[in-house]
PDB file of C-alpha atoms and ligand atoms in Angstrom:
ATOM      1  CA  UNK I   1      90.411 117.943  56.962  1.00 62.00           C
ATOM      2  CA  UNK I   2      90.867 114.419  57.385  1.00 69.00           C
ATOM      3  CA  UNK I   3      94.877 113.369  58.391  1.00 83.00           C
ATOM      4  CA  UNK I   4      97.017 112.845  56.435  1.00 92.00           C
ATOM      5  CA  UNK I   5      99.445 110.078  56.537  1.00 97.00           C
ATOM      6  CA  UNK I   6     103.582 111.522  57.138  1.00 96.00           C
ATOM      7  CA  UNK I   7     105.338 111.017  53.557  1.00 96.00           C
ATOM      8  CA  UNK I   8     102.336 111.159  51.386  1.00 95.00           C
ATOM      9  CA  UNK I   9     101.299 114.491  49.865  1.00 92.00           C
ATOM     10  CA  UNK I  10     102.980 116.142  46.476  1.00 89.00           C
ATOM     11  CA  UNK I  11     106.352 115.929  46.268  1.00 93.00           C
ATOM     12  CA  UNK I  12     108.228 116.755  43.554  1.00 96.00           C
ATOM     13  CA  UNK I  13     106.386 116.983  39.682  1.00 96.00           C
ATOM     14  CA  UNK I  14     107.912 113.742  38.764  1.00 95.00           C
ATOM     15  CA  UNK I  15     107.954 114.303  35.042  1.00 94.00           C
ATOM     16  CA  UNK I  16     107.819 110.981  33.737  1.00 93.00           C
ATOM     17  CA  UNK I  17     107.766 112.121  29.939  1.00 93.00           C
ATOM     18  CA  UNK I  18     111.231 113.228  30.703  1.00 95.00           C
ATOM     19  CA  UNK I  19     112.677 110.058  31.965  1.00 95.00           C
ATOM     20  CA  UNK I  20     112.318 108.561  28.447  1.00 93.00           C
ATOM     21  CA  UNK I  21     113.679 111.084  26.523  1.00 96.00           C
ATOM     22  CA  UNK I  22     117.727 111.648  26.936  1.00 95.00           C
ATOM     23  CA  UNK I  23     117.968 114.718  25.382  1.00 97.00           C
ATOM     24  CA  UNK I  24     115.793 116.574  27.573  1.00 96.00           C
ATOM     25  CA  UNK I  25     117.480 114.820  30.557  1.00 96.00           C
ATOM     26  CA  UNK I  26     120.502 115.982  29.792  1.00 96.00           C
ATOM     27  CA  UNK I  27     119.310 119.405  29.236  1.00 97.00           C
ATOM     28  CA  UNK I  28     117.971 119.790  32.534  1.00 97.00           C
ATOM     29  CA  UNK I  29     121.383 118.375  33.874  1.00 96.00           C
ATOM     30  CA  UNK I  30     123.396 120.961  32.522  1.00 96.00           C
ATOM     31  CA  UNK I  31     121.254 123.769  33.360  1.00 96.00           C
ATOM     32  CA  UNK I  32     122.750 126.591  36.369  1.00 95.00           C
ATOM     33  CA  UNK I  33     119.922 125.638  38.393  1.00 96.00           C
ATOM     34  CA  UNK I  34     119.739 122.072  38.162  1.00 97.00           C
ATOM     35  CA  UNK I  35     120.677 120.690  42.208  1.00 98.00           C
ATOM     36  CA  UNK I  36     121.418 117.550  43.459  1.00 98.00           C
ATOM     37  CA  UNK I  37     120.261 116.133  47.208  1.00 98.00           C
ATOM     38  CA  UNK I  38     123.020 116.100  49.890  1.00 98.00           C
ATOM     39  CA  UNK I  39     123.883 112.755  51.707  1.00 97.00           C
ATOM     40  CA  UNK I  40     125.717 111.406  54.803  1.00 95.00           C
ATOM     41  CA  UNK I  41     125.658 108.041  56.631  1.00 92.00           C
ATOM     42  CA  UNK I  42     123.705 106.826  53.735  1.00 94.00           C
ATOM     43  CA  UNK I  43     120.304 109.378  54.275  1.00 96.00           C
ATOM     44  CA  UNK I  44     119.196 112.306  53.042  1.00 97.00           C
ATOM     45  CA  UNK I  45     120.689 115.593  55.401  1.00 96.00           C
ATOM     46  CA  UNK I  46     117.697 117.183  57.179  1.00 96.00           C
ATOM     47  CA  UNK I  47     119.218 120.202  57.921  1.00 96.00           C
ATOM     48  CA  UNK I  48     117.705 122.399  61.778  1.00 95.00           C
ATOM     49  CA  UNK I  49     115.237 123.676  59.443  1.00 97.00           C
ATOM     50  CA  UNK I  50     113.453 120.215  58.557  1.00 96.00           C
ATOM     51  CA  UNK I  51     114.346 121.205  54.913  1.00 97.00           C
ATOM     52  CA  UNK I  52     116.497 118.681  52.894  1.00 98.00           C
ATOM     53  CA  UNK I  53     119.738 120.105  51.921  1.00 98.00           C
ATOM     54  CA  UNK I  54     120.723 120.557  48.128  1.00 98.00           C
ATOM     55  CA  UNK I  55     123.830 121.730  46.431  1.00 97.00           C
ATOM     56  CA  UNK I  56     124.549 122.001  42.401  1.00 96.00           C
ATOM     57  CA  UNK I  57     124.518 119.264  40.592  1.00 95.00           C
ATOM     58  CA  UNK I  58     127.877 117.026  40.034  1.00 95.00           C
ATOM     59  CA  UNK I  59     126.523 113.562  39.951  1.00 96.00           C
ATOM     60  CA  UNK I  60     122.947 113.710  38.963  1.00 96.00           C
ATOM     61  CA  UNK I  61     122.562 109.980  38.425  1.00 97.00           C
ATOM     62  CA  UNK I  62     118.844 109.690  39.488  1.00 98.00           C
ATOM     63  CA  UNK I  63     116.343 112.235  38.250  1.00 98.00           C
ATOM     64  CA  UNK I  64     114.083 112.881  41.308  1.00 98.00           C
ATOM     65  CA  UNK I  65     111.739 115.639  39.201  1.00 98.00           C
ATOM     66  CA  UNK I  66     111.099 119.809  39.122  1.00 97.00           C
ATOM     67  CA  UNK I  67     110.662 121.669  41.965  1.00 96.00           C
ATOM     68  CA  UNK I  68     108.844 124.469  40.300  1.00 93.00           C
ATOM     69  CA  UNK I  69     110.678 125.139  37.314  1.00 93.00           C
ATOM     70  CA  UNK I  70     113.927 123.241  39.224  1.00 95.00           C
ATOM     71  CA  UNK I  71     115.451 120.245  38.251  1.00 98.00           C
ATOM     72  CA  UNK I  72     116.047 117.608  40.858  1.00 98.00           C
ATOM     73  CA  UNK I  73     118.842 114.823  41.163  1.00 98.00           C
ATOM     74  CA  UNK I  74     120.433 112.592  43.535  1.00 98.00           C
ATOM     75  CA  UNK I  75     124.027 110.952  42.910  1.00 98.00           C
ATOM     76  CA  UNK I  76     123.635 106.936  43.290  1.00 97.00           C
ATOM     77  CA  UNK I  77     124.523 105.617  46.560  1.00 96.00           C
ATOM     78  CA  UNK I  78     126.818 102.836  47.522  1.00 92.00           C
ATOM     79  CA  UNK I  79     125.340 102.633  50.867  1.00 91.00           C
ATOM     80  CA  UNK I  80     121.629 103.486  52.546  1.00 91.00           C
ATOM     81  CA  UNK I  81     121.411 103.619  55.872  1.00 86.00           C
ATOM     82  CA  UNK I  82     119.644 100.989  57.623  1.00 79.00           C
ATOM     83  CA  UNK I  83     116.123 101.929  59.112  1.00 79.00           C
ATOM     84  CA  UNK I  84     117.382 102.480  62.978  1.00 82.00           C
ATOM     85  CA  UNK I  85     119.816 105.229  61.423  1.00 83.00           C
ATOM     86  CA  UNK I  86     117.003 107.201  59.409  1.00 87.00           C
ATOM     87  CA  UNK I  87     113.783 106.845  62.499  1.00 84.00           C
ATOM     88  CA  UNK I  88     116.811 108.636  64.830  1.00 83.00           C
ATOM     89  CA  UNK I  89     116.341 111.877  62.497  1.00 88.00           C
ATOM     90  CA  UNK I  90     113.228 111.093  60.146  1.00 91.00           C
ATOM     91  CA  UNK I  91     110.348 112.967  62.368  1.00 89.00           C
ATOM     92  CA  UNK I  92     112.266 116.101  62.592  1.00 92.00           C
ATOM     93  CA  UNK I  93     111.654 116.325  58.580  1.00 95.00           C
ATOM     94  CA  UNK I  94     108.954 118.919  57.500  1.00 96.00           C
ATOM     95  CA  UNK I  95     106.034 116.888  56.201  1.00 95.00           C
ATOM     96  CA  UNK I  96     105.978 119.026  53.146  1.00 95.00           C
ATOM     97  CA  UNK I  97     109.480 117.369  52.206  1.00 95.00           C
ATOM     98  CA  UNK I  98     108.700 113.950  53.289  1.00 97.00           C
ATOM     99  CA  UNK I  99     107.410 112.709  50.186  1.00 97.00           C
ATOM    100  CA  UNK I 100     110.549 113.452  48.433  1.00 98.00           C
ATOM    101  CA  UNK I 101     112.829 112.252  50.832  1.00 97.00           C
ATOM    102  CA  UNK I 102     110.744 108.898  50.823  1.00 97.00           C
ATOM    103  CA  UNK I 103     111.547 108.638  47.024  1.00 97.00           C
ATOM    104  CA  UNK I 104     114.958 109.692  47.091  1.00 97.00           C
ATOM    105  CA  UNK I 105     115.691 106.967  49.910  1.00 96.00           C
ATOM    106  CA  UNK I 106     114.053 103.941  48.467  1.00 96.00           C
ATOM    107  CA  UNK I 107     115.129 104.780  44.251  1.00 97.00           C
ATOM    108  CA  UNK I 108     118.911 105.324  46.037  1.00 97.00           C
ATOM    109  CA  UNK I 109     118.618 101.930  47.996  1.00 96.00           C
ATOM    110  CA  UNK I 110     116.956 100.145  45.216  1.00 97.00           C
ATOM    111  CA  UNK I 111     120.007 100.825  42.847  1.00 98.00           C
ATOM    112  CA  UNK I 112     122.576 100.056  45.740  1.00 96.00           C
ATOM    113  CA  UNK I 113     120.828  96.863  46.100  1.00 95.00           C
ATOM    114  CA  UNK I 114     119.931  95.728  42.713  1.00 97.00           C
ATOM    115  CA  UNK I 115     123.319  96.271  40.223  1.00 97.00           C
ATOM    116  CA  UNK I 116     122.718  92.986  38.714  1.00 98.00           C
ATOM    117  CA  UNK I 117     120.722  91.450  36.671  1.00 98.00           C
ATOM    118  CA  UNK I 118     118.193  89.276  38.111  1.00 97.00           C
ATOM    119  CA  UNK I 119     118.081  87.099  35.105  1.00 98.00           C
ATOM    120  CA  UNK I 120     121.069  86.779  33.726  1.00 98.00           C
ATOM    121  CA  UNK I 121     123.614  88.150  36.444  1.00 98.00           C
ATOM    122  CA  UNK I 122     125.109  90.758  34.590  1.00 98.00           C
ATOM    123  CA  UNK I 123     125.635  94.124  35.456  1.00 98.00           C
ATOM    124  CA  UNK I 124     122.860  96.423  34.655  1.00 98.00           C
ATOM    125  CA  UNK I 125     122.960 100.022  34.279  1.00 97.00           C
ATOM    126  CA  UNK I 126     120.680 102.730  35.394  1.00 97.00           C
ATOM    127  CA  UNK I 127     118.394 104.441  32.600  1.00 97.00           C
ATOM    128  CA  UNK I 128     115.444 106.379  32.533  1.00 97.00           C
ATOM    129  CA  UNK I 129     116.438 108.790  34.744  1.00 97.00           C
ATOM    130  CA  UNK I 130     117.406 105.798  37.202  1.00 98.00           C
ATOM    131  CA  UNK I 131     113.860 104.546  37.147  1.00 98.00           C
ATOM    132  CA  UNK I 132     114.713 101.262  36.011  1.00 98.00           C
ATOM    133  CA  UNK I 133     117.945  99.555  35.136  1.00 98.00           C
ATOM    134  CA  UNK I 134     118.259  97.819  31.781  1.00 98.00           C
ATOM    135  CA  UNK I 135     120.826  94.724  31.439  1.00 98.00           C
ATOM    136  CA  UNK I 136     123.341  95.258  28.550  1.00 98.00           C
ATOM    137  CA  UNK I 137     123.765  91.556  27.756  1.00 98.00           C
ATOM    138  CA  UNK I 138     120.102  90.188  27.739  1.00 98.00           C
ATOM    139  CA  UNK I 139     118.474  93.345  27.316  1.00 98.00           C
ATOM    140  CA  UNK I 140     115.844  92.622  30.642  1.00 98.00           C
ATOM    141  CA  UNK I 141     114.535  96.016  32.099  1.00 98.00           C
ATOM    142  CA  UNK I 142     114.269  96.068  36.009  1.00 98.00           C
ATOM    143  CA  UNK I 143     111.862  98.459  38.025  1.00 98.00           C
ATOM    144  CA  UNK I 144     112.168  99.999  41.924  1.00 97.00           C
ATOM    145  CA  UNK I 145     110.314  97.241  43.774  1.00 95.00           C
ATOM    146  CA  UNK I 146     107.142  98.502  45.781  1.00 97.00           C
ATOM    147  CA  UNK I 147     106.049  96.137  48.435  1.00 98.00           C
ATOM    148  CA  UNK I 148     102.435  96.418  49.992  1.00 98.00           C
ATOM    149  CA  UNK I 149     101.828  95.733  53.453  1.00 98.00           C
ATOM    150  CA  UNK I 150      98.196  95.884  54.839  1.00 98.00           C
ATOM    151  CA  UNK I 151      98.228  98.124  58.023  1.00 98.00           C
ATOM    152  CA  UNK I 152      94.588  97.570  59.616  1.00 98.00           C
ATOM    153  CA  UNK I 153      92.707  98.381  62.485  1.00 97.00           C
ATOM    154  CA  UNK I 154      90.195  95.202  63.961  1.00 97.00           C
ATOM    155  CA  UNK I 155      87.482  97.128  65.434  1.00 96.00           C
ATOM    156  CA  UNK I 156      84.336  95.270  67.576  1.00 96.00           C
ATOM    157  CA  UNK I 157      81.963  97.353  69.725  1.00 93.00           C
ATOM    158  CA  UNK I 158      83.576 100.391  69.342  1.00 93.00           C
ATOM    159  CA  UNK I 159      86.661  98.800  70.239  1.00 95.00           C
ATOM    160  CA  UNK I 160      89.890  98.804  68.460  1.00 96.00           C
ATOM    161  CA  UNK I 161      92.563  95.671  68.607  1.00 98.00           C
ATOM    162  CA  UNK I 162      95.534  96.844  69.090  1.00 98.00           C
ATOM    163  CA  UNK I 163      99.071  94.865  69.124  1.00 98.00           C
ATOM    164  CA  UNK I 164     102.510  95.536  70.124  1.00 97.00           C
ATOM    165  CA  UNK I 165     105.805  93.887  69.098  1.00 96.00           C
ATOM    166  CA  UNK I 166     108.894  92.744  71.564  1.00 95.00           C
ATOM    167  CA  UNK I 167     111.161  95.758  69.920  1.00 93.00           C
ATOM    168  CA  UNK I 168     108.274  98.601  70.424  1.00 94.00           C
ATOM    169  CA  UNK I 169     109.366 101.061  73.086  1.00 95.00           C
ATOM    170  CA  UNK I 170     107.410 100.053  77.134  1.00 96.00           C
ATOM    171  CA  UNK I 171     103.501  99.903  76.281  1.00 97.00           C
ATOM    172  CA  UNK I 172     103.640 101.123  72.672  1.00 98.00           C
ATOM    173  CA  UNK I 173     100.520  99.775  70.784  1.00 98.00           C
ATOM    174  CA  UNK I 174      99.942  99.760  67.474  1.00 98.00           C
ATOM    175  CA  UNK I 175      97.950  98.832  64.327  1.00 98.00           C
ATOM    176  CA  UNK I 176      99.013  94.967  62.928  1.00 98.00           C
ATOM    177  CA  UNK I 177     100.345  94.632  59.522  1.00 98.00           C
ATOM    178  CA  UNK I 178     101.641  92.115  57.331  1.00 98.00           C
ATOM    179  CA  UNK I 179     103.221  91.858  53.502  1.00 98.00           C
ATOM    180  CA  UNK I 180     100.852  91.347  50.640  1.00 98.00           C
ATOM    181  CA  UNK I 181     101.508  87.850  49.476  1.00 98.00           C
ATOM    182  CA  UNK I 182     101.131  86.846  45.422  1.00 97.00           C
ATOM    183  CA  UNK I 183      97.722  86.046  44.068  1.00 97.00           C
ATOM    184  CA  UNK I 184      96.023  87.423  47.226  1.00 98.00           C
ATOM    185  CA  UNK I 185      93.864  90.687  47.798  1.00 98.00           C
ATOM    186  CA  UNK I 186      94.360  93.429  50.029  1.00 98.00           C
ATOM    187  CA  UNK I 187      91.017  92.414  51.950  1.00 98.00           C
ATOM    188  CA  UNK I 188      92.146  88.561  51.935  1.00 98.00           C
ATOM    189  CA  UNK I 189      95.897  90.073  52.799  1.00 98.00           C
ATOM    190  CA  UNK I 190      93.869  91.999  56.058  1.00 98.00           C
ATOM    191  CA  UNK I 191      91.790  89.282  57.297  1.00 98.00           C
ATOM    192  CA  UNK I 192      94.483  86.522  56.557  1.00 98.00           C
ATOM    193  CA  UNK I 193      96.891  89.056  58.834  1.00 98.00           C
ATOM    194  CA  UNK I 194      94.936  89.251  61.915  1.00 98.00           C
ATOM    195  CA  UNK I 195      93.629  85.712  62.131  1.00 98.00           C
ATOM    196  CA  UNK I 196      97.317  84.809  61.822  1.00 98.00           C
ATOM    197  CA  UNK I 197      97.935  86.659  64.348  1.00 98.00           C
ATOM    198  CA  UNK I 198      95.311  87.608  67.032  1.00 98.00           C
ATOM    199  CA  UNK I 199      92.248  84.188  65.870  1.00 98.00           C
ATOM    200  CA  UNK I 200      89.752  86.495  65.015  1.00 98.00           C
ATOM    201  CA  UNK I 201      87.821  86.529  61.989  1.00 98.00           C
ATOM    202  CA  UNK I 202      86.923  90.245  60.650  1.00 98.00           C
ATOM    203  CA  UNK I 203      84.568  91.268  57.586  1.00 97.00           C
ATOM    204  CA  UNK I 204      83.937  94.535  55.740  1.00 96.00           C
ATOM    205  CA  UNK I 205      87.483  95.180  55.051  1.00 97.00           C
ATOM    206  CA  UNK I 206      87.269  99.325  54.003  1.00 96.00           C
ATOM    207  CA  UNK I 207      90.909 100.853  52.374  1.00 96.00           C
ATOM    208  CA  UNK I 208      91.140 103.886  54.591  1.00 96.00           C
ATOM    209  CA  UNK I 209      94.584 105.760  52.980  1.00 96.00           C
ATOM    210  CA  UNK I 210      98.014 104.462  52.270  1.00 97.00           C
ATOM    211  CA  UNK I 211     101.735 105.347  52.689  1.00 98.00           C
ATOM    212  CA  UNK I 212     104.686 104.887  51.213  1.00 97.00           C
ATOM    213  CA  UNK I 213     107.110 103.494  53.719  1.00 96.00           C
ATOM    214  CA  UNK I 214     111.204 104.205  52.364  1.00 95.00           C
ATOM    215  CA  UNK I 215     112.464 101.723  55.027  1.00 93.00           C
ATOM    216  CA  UNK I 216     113.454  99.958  52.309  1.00 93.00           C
ATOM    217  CA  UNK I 217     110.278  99.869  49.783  1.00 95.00           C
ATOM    218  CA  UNK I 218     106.811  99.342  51.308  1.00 97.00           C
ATOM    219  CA  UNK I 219     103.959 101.028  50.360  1.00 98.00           C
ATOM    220  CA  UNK I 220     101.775 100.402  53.370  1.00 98.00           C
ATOM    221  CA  UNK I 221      97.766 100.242  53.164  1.00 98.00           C
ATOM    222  CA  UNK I 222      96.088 101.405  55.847  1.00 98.00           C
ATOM    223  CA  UNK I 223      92.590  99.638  56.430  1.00 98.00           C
ATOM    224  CA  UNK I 224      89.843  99.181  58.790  1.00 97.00           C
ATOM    225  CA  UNK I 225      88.049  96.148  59.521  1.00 97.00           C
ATOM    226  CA  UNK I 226      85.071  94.413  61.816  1.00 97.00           C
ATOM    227  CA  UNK I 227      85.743  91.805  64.247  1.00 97.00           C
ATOM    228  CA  UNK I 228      83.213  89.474  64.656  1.00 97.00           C
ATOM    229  CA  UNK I 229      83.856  88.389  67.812  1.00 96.00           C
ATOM    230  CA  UNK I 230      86.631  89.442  70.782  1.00 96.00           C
ATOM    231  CA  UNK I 231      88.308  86.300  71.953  1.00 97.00           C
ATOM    232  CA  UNK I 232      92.037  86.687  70.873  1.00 97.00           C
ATOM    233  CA  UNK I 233      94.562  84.079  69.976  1.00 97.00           C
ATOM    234  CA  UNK I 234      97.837  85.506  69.979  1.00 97.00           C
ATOM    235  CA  UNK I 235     100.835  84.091  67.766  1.00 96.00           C
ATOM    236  CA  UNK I 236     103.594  85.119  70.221  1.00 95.00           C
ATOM    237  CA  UNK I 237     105.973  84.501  67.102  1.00 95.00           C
ATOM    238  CA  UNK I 238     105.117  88.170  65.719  1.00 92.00           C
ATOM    239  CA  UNK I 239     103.212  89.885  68.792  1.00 96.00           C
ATOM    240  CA  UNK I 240     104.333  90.283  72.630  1.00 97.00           C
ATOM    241  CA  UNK I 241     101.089  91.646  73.368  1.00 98.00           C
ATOM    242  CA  UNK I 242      97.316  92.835  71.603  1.00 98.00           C
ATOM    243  CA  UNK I 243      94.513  93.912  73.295  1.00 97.00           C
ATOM    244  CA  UNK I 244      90.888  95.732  72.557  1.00 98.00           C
ATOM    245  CA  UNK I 245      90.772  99.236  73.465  1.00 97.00           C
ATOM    246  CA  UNK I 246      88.121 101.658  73.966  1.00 95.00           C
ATOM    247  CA  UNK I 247      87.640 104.869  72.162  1.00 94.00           C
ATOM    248  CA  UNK I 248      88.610 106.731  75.169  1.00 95.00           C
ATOM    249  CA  UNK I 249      91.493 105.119  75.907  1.00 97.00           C
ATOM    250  CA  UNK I 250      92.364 106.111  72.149  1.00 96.00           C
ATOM    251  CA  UNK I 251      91.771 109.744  72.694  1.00 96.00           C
ATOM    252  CA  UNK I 252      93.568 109.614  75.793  1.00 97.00           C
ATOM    253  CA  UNK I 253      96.551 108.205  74.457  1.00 98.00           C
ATOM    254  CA  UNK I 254      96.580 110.527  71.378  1.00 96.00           C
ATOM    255  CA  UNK I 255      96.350 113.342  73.169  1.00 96.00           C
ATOM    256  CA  UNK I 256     100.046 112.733  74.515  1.00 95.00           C
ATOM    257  CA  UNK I 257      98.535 112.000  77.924  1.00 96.00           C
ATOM    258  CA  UNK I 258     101.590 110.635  80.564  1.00 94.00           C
ATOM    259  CA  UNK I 259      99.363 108.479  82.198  1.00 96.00           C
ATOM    260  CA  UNK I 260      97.204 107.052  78.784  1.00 98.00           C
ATOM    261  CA  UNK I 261      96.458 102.929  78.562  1.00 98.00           C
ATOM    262  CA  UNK I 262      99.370 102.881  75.891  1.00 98.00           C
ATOM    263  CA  UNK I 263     101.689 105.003  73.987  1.00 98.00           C
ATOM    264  CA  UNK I 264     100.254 105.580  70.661  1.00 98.00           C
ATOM    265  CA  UNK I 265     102.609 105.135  67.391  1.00 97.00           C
ATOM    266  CA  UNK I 266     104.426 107.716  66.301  1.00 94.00           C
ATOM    267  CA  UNK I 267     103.106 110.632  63.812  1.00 93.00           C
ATOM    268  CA  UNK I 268     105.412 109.912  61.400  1.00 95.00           C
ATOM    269  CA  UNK I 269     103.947 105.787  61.167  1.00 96.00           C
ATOM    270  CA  UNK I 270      99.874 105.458  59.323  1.00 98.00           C
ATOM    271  CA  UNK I 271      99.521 103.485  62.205  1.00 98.00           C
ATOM    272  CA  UNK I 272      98.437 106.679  63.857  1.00 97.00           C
ATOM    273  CA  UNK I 273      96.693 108.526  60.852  1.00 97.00           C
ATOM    274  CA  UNK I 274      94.763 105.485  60.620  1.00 97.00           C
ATOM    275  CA  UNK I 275      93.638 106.175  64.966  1.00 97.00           C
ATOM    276  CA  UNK I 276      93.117 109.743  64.336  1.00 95.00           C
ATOM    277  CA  UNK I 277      90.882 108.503  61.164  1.00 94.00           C
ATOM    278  CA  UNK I 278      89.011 106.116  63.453  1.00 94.00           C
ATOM    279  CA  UNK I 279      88.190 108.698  66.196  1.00 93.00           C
ATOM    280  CA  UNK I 280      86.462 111.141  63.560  1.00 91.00           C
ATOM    281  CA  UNK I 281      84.716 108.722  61.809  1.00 84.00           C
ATOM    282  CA  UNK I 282      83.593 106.355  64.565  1.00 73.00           C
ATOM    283  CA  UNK I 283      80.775 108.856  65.201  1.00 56.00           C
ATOM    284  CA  UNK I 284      79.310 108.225  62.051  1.00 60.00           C
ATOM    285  CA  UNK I 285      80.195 104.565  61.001  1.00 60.00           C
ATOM    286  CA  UNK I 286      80.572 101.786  63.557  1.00 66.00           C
ATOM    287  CA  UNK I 287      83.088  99.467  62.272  1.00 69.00           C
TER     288      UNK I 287
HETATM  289 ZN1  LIG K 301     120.406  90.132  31.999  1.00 67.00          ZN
END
């Protein structure tokens, strides 16, 4: 089985065809089983069990989807937590959950952020379920912003770049990544990235598998790419550090080794689904 990145996977049945129709919305609010996700501090509760924590419905603003036959809400938020507060408690979540709390995080922040109109400076109010808000005086309708970041890997050799920034913990390494600008591809997006920021000039930019990334709205997509030469030129603006690496080193360090070349990302990043992609595939294609 290839990896899988943490927060992708199924989720909840997101049951678009209800969001547009209020009758059956409300239905499925009023019904005995309908539950509603539990906050503090602005997150999701991840309760011992890795399971999110749900209790019946009283303010089932945002309509997350059916569990099963269940019917899914979250209240609106008037604070989310800021991203040190939810990567304290995020990687003891059960990866089967993930996905929802990843939705339920970034719709909740995206309504705590955006109550007014962006074209007219109104107040707006949540429809659909709270997948959009709609302004009552100029009649605008505003969606949950997704941002795309490319996440790649610059391999040359069979050698992986590598980079880490000033706030990583001692000798973590990681994949580089950037935002998607307008009117640009993801390939143009990748090989913009890392000549910005390690001088080297890559080619045959391949998607790999992507991630959405609740901290607040990202949608991160992983890619590989081939160097085509090693001599780096860091921009010490965005990177402390970046260096080529050798597939052992990589195994090594993924294996939780003490005593590895650098301490791999986290499972919970695609930084590290993208390495564990690399080591099984590097066999067979040579990036
Ligand atoms: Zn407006």
């Amino acid at each position: 089985m290839p990896p899988e990145p943490f927060f992708s996977g199924a989720g909840l049945d997101r049951a678009d065809l209800v969001r547009g129709d209020p009758a059956a919305l409300q239905m499925l609010r009023s019904r005995d089983d309908a539950m509603e996700l539990a906050w503090a501090d602005g997150l999701p509760v991840i309760g011992d069990d890795g399971r999110l924590r749900w209790r019946a419905a009283e303010k089932p603003d945002l309509f997350l989807g059916i569990d099963g036959d269940a019917p899914r809400f979250s209240a609106l938020q008037q604070y989310v937590g800021d991203v040190r507060a939810a990567f304290a408690t995020v990687g003891l979540l059960d990866p089967v959950e993930a996905p929802i709390y990843a939705a339920a995080l970034s719709l909740a922040g995206w309504h705590s952020r955006h109550r007014f109109c962006a074209n007219c400076g109104q107040v707006s109010e949540a429809v659909r379920g709270g997948w959009s808000r709609r302004c009552p005086a100029c009649s605008a309708e505003h969606f949950p912003r997704v941002d795309p970041v490319v996440i790649m890997l610059a391999g040359h050799d069979g050698e992986l770049l590598l980079g880490r920034q000033p706030h990583y913990p001692p000798n973590r390494y990681s994949a580089l990544a950037g935002f998607v600008e307008v009117g640009e591809t993801l390939e143009a997006a990748v090989a913009r990235e890392l000549h910005e920021e390690a001088g080297i000039q890559v080619t045959n930019v391949t998607y790999v598998a992507s991630q959405p990334w609740p901290f607040p709205s990202s949608l991160m997509i992983g890619c590989t790419a081939r160097a085509e030469a090693r001599d780096l030129t860091i921009d010490t603006t965005e990177l402390e550090d970046a260096r080529w690496f050798s597939r052992a080193e990589v195994e090594v360090a993924l294996s939780g080794d003490p005593d590895a070349a650098f301490l791999p990302p986290p499972r919970t990043a695609i930084a590290r689904t993208l390495l564990e992609h690399w080591l099984l595939e590097e066999g067979r294609v040579r990036l």
